[in-house]
mmCIF file of C-alpha atoms in Angstrom:
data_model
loop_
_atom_site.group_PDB
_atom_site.id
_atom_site.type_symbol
_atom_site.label_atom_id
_atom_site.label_comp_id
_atom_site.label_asym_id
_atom_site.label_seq_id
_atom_site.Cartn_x
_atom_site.Cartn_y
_atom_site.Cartn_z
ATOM 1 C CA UNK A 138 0.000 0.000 0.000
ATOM 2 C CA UNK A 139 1.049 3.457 -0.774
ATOM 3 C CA UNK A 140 1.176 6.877 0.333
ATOM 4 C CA UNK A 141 -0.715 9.395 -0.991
ATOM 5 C CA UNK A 142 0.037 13.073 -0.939
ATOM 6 C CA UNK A 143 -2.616 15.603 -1.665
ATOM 7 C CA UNK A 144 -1.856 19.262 -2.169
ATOM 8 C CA UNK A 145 -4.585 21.585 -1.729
ATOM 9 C CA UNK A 146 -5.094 25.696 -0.940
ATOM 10 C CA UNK A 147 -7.559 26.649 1.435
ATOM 11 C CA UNK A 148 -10.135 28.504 -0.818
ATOM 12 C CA UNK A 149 -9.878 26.579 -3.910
ATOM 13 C CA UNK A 150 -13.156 25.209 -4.786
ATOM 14 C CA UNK A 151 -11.576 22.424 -6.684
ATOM 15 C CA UNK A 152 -9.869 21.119 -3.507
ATOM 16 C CA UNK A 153 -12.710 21.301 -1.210
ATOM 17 C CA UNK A 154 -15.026 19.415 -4.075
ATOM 18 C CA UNK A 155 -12.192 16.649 -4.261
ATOM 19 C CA UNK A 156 -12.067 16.324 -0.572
ATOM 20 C CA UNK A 157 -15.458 15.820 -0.563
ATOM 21 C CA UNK A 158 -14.998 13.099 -2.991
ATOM 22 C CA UNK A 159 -12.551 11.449 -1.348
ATOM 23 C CA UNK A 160 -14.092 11.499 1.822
ATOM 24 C CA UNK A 161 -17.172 9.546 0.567
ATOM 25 C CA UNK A 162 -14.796 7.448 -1.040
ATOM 26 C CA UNK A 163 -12.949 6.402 1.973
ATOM 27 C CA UNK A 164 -15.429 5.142 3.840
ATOM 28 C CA UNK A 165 -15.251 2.175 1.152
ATOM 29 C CA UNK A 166 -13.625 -0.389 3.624
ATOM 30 C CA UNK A 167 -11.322 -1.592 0.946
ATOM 31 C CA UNK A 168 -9.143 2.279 1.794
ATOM 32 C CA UNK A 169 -9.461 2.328 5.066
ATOM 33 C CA UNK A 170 -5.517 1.413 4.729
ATOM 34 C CA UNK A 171 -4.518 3.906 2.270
ATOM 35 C CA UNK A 172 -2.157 6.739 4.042
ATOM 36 C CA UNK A 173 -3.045 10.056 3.278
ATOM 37 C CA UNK A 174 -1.217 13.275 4.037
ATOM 38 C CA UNK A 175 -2.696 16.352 3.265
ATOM 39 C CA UNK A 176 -0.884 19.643 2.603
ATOM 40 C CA UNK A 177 -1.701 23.201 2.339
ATOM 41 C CA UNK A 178 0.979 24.796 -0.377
ATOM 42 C CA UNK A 179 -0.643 28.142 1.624
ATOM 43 C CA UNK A 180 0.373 27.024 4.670
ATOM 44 C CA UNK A 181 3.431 24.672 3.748
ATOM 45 C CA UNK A 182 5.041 26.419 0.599
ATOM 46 C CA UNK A 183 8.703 25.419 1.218
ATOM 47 C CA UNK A 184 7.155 22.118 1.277
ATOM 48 C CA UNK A 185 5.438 22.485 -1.758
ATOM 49 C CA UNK A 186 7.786 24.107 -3.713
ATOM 50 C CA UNK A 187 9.973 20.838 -3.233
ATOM 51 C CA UNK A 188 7.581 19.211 -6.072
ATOM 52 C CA UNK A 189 6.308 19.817 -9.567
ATOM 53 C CA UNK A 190 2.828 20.725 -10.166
ATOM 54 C CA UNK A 191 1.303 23.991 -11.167
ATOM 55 C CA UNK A 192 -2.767 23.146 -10.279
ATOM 56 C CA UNK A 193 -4.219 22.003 -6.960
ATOM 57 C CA UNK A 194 -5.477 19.421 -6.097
ATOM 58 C CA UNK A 195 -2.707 17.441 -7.132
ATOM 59 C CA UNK A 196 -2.184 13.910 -6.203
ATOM 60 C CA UNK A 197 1.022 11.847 -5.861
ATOM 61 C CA UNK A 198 0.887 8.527 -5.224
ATOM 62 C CA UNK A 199 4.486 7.862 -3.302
ATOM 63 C CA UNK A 200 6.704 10.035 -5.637
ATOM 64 C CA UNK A 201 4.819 9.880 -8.685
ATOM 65 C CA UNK A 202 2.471 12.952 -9.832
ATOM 66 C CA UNK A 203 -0.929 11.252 -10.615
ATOM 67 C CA UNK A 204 -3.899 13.978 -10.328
ATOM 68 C CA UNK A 205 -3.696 17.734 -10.669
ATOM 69 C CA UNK A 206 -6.072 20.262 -11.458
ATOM 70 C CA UNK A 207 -10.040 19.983 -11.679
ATOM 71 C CA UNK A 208 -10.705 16.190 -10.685
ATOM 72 C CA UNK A 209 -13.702 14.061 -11.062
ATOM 73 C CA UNK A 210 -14.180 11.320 -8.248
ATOM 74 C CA UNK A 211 -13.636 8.611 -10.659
ATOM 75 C CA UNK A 212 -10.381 9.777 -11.172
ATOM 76 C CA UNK A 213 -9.674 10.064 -7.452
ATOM 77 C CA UNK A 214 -11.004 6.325 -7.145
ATOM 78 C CA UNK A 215 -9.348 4.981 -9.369
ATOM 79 C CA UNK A 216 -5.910 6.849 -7.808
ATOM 80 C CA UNK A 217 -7.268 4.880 -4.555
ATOM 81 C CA UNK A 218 -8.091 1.798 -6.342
ATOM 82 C CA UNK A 219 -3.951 1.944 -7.268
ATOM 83 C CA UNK A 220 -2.696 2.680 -3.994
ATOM 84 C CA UNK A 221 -4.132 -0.350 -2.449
ATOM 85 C CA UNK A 222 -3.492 -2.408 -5.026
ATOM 86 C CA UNK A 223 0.195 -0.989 -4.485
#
């Protein structure tokens, strides 16, 4: 199983309507495993600045870029569906 990393800002609609998503989504007992940390590039952006992406959300799954930008939750799924299979 890997970890995910989600970057987000605060006020973006975008983020809030994916963490929406993927809160539904994890109540699906097969992610109950799946590590996610959550960072605000707002809050965090020497942190941030340490990766590549130019939208948020983005998604990595361990050190890959998977997700970034506008998302729909079939795409966050199916991100989820790989991490557990991982």
């Amino acid at each position: 199983m890997q970890e995910i990393t989600m970057f987000v800002l605060k006020n973006c609609p975008y983020c809030r309507q994916a963490q929406k998503d993927l809160d539904a989504l994890l109540a699906d007992p097969r992610y109950r495993n799946i590590r996610i940390t959550k960072i605000d590039e707002g809050e965090n952006p020497q942190l941030a600045d340490q990766y590549d992406y130019y939208y948020v959300p983005t998604f990595y799954l361990g050190t890959q870029k998977k997700l970034e930008g506008a998302l729909t939750r079939a795409q966050i799924q199916a991100l989820l569906d790989e991490a557990a299979a991982g």
